[in-house]
């Protein structure tokens, strides 16, 4: 399984764009990159998933360079409600391992 | 609402006791995963079942066991409980999960069962 590395924490202000980068140097050919969001005392929630290049949905964008050894989750114009822990996962279904995640704090 | 149902939502018990946590996956999902999250800790993968069979095992203690039934619901049994077992236990489900499946990795999590051991 590909090991992931993310910043432990980040701070931002309302209205700013936030970019969280995840390193996954030993990603396998068949692996997808998936990001989850977790609020306190709630289960993680799927945000976005990609394989290569760029993926965009209604809440975020995911940028993946050609070598796929890293990925960047981009949250446009964050609000206070985006304060949460964000997890980057790489790999298949089996033994899906969550790392420590990035604790994002959005300030007024 | 993820479609994954976990019961009970809260459970308080004493050390040495045994509890069973239940999970009903989303309709059509064949894989069930169990995770443990202690206070301010990350999600620890415990075990995965696919269509009734154990598929992968993580940091699951010998005092813990799980199974997935023919109707695809799953139960996590925790025995000889210790204070350190107090945590949120999450169940997740996914459509796929067979070894030959596409590695898309999208999981749908329930709201968790909060276990407090006194």
CSV table of C-alpha atoms in Angstrom, one decimal:
chain,number,residue,atom,x,y,z
A,1,UNK,CA,0.0,0.0,0.0
A,2,UNK,CA,1.2,3.4,-0.8
A,3,UNK,CA,2.2,5.5,2.2
A,4,UNK,CA,1.0,9.0,2.2
A,5,UNK,CA,2.4,12.1,3.8
A,6,UNK,CA,0.4,15.3,4.5
A,7,UNK,CA,0.9,18.4,6.6
A,8,UNK,CA,-0.4,17.9,10.1
A,9,UNK,CA,-2.3,21.2,10.2
A,10,UNK,CA,-3.1,24.2,8.2
A,11,UNK,CA,-4.7,27.6,8.9
A,12,UNK,CA,-6.7,29.7,6.6
A,13,UNK,CA,-9.2,32.5,6.5
A,14,UNK,CA,-12.7,32.6,5.2
A,15,UNK,CA,-12.8,33.3,1.4
A,16,UNK,CA,-9.3,32.1,0.7
A,17,UNK,CA,-8.3,29.2,-1.4
A,18,UNK,CA,-6.7,26.3,0.4
A,19,UNK,CA,-4.4,23.8,-1.1
A,20,UNK,CA,-3.4,20.6,0.7
A,21,UNK,CA,-0.7,18.5,-0.8
A,22,UNK,CA,-0.2,14.8,-0.3
A,23,UNK,CA,2.9,12.9,-1.2
A,24,UNK,CA,2.6,9.3,-2.2
A,25,UNK,CA,5.9,8.2,-3.8
A,26,UNK,CA,5.2,4.5,-4.2
A,27,UNK,CA,1.7,4.8,-5.7
A,28,UNK,CA,0.9,1.7,-7.8
A,29,UNK,CA,-0.3,1.8,-11.4
A,30,UNK,CA,-3.9,0.8,-10.5
A,31,UNK,CA,-4.2,3.0,-7.5
A,32,UNK,CA,-6.6,5.9,-7.4
A,33,UNK,CA,-6.2,8.9,-5.1
A,34,UNK,CA,-9.1,9.7,-2.8
A,35,UNK,CA,-9.7,12.5,-0.4
A,36,UNK,CA,-12.0,12.4,2.6
A,37,UNK,CA,-13.3,15.1,5.0
A,38,UNK,CA,-14.1,14.3,8.6
A,39,UNK,CA,-15.8,16.5,11.2
A,40,UNK,CA,-15.6,15.8,14.9
A,41,UNK,CA,-17.5,12.7,16.0
A,42,UNK,CA,-18.7,12.0,12.4
A,43,UNK,CA,-17.6,9.4,9.9
A,44,UNK,CA,-15.3,10.5,7.0
A,45,UNK,CA,-17.1,11.8,3.9
A,46,UNK,CA,-15.8,11.3,0.4
A,47,UNK,CA,-14.8,14.6,-1.3
A,48,UNK,CA,-13.1,13.8,-4.5
A,49,UNK,CA,-11.2,11.1,-6.3
A,50,UNK,CA,-8.8,11.0,-9.3
A,51,UNK,CA,-6.3,9.0,-11.2
A,52,UNK,CA,-4.4,11.6,-13.2
A,53,UNK,CA,-4.4,15.3,-14.3
A,54,UNK,CA,-7.3,17.3,-12.8
A,55,UNK,CA,-10.6,16.5,-11.4
A,56,UNK,CA,-13.2,19.0,-10.3
A,57,UNK,CA,-16.5,18.7,-8.6
A,58,UNK,CA,-18.9,21.0,-6.9
A,59,UNK,CA,-16.8,21.2,-3.7
A,60,UNK,CA,-13.1,20.8,-4.7
A,61,UNK,CA,-10.5,20.2,-7.3
A,62,UNK,CA,-7.8,17.6,-7.3
A,63,UNK,CA,-4.6,18.1,-9.2
A,64,UNK,CA,-2.4,15.2,-10.0
A,65,UNK,CA,0.9,15.6,-11.8
A,66,UNK,CA,2.1,13.3,-14.5
A,67,UNK,CA,4.3,11.2,-12.2
A,68,UNK,CA,1.3,10.8,-9.8
A,69,UNK,CA,3.7,10.9,-6.8
A,70,UNK,CA,1.8,13.6,-5.2
A,71,UNK,CA,-1.7,15.2,-5.4
A,72,UNK,CA,-3.1,18.5,-4.3
A,73,UNK,CA,-6.6,19.0,-2.9
A,74,UNK,CA,-7.9,22.5,-3.7
A,75,UNK,CA,-10.7,24.0,-1.7
A,76,UNK,CA,-12.0,27.3,-3.3
A,77,UNK,CA,-13.1,30.1,-1.0
A,78,UNK,CA,-13.3,28.2,2.2
A,79,UNK,CA,-15.8,29.0,4.9
A,80,UNK,CA,-15.8,28.3,8.7
A,81,UNK,CA,-17.7,25.1,7.9
A,82,UNK,CA,-14.7,23.7,6.1
A,83,UNK,CA,-12.9,23.4,9.4
A,84,UNK,CA,-12.2,19.6,9.5
A,85,UNK,CA,-9.6,16.9,9.1
A,86,UNK,CA,-8.8,16.0,5.5
A,87,UNK,CA,-7.4,12.6,4.6
A,88,UNK,CA,-5.6,11.5,1.5
A,89,UNK,CA,-5.8,7.9,0.6
A,90,UNK,CA,-4.0,6.0,-2.1
A,91,UNK,CA,-4.6,2.4,-3.0
A,92,UNK,CA,-7.2,-0.2,-3.5
A,93,UNK,CA,-10.1,-1.5,-1.5
A,94,UNK,CA,-8.2,-3.8,0.8
A,95,UNK,CA,-6.8,-2.5,4.1
A,96,UNK,CA,-7.6,1.1,3.2
A,97,UNK,CA,-5.3,3.0,5.6
A,98,UNK,CA,-6.0,6.5,6.8
A,99,UNK,CA,-3.0,8.5,7.7
A,100,UNK,CA,-3.0,11.2,10.4
A,101,UNK,CA,-4.7,13.6,8.0
A,102,UNK,CA,-4.4,17.4,7.8
A,103,UNK,CA,-6.3,19.4,10.4
A,104,UNK,CA,-7.6,22.5,8.6
A,105,UNK,CA,-8.7,25.5,10.7
A,106,UNK,CA,-10.6,28.3,9.0
A,107,UNK,CA,-10.7,31.5,10.8
A,108,UNK,CA,-13.1,34.5,10.4
B,1,UNK,CA,-27.1,10.2,4.9
B,2,UNK,CA,-24.5,7.7,3.6
B,3,UNK,CA,-26.9,4.8,3.7
B,4,UNK,CA,-24.7,2.9,6.2
B,5,UNK,CA,-26.5,2.2,9.5
B,6,UNK,CA,-24.7,1.5,12.7
B,7,UNK,CA,-26.2,0.5,16.0
B,8,UNK,CA,-26.1,1.3,18.8
B,9,UNK,CA,-25.1,5.0,18.5
B,10,UNK,CA,-23.9,5.1,22.1
B,11,UNK,CA,-22.9,2.3,24.5
B,12,UNK,CA,-21.6,2.5,28.0
B,13,UNK,CA,-20.2,-0.6,29.7
B,14,UNK,CA,-17.8,-1.8,32.3
B,15,UNK,CA,-14.3,-3.3,32.0
B,16,UNK,CA,-14.3,-7.0,31.3
B,17,UNK,CA,-17.6,-6.9,29.5
B,18,UNK,CA,-18.5,-7.9,26.0
B,19,UNK,CA,-20.4,-5.8,23.4
B,20,UNK,CA,-21.5,-6.3,19.8
B,21,UNK,CA,-21.7,-3.5,17.3
B,22,UNK,CA,-23.8,-3.8,14.3
B,23,UNK,CA,-23.5,-2.4,10.8
B,24,UNK,CA,-25.9,-2.5,7.8
B,25,UNK,CA,-24.1,-1.5,4.6
B,26,UNK,CA,-25.6,0.5,1.8
B,27,UNK,CA,-27.9,-1.5,-0.4
B,28,UNK,CA,-25.9,-3.4,-3.0
B,29,UNK,CA,-22.5,-2.9,-1.3
B,30,UNK,CA,-20.6,-6.1,-0.8
B,31,UNK,CA,-17.7,-4.9,1.3
B,32,UNK,CA,-17.8,-3.8,4.9
B,33,UNK,CA,-14.9,-2.2,6.8
B,34,UNK,CA,-14.5,-1.6,10.5
B,35,UNK,CA,-12.4,1.3,11.9
B,36,UNK,CA,-11.6,2.4,15.4
B,37,UNK,CA,-11.0,6.1,16.3
B,38,UNK,CA,-9.9,6.9,19.8
B,39,UNK,CA,-10.1,10.5,21.1
B,40,UNK,CA,-8.1,12.8,18.9
B,41,UNK,CA,-6.6,9.9,17.1
B,42,UNK,CA,-6.7,8.8,13.5
B,43,UNK,CA,-8.8,6.1,12.0
B,44,UNK,CA,-7.3,2.7,12.7
B,45,UNK,CA,-8.3,0.0,10.2
B,46,UNK,CA,-9.5,-3.1,11.9
B,47,UNK,CA,-10.9,-5.5,9.4
B,48,UNK,CA,-12.6,-5.9,6.0
B,49,UNK,CA,-15.2,-8.4,4.8
B,50,UNK,CA,-16.2,-8.9,1.2
B,51,UNK,CA,-19.4,-10.9,0.5
B,52,UNK,CA,-19.2,-12.8,3.7
B,53,UNK,CA,-15.5,-13.6,3.7
B,54,UNK,CA,-12.7,-11.9,5.6
B,55,UNK,CA,-10.6,-9.9,3.0
B,56,UNK,CA,-8.1,-8.0,5.0
B,57,UNK,CA,-7.1,-7.6,8.6
B,58,UNK,CA,-5.5,-4.6,10.2
B,59,UNK,CA,-4.7,-3.7,13.8
B,60,UNK,CA,-7.5,-5.8,15.3
B,61,UNK,CA,-6.9,-7.2,18.7
B,62,UNK,CA,-7.4,-10.8,19.5
B,63,UNK,CA,-10.2,-9.8,21.9
B,64,UNK,CA,-12.1,-8.4,18.9
B,65,UNK,CA,-13.8,-10.4,16.2
B,66,UNK,CA,-16.1,-9.7,13.4
B,67,UNK,CA,-18.2,-11.4,10.8
B,68,UNK,CA,-20.4,-10.6,7.8
B,69,UNK,CA,-23.6,-12.5,7.5
B,70,UNK,CA,-25.4,-13.7,4.3
B,71,UNK,CA,-27.6,-10.6,4.2
B,72,UNK,CA,-24.3,-8.6,4.2
B,73,UNK,CA,-24.7,-6.9,7.6
B,74,UNK,CA,-21.7,-7.2,9.8
B,75,UNK,CA,-21.1,-7.4,13.5
B,76,UNK,CA,-18.0,-6.4,15.5
B,77,UNK,CA,-17.6,-8.2,18.8
B,78,UNK,CA,-15.4,-6.7,21.5
B,79,UNK,CA,-14.7,-8.8,24.5
B,80,UNK,CA,-12.8,-8.5,27.8
B,81,UNK,CA,-13.2,-4.7,27.4
B,82,UNK,CA,-10.5,-2.4,28.7
B,83,UNK,CA,-10.6,1.3,29.4
B,84,UNK,CA,-8.5,1.9,26.3
B,85,UNK,CA,-11.1,0.3,24.1
B,86,UNK,CA,-13.2,3.4,24.6
B,87,UNK,CA,-13.5,4.9,21.1
B,88,UNK,CA,-15.7,5.6,18.1
B,89,UNK,CA,-16.1,2.6,16.0
B,90,UNK,CA,-17.0,3.3,12.4
B,91,UNK,CA,-18.3,0.9,9.8
B,92,UNK,CA,-17.9,1.7,6.1
B,93,UNK,CA,-19.1,-0.1,3.0
B,94,UNK,CA,-18.3,-0.1,-0.7
B,95,UNK,CA,-19.5,-1.7,-3.8
B,96,UNK,CA,-16.4,-3.4,-4.7
B,97,UNK,CA,-13.5,-4.9,-2.7
B,98,UNK,CA,-12.6,-8.1,-4.4
B,99,UNK,CA,-8.9,-8.5,-5.1
B,100,UNK,CA,-9.4,-8.1,-8.8
B,101,UNK,CA,-11.6,-5.1,-8.4
B,102,UNK,CA,-10.7,-1.6,-9.6
B,103,UNK,CA,-8.9,0.3,-6.9
B,104,UNK,CA,-11.2,3.3,-6.7
B,105,UNK,CA,-11.4,3.2,-2.9
B,106,UNK,CA,-14.6,5.1,-2.3
B,107,UNK,CA,-16.0,4.2,1.1
B,108,UNK,CA,-19.3,5.3,2.6
B,109,UNK,CA,-19.1,5.6,6.4
B,110,UNK,CA,-21.8,5.3,9.0
B,111,UNK,CA,-22.2,7.7,11.9
B,112,UNK,CA,-20.3,5.5,14.2
B,113,UNK,CA,-20.9,3.7,17.5
B,114,UNK,CA,-19.4,5.5,20.5
B,115,UNK,CA,-18.2,3.0,23.1
B,116,UNK,CA,-17.4,4.1,26.6
B,117,UNK,CA,-15.8,1.6,28.9
B,118,UNK,CA,-15.8,2.6,32.6
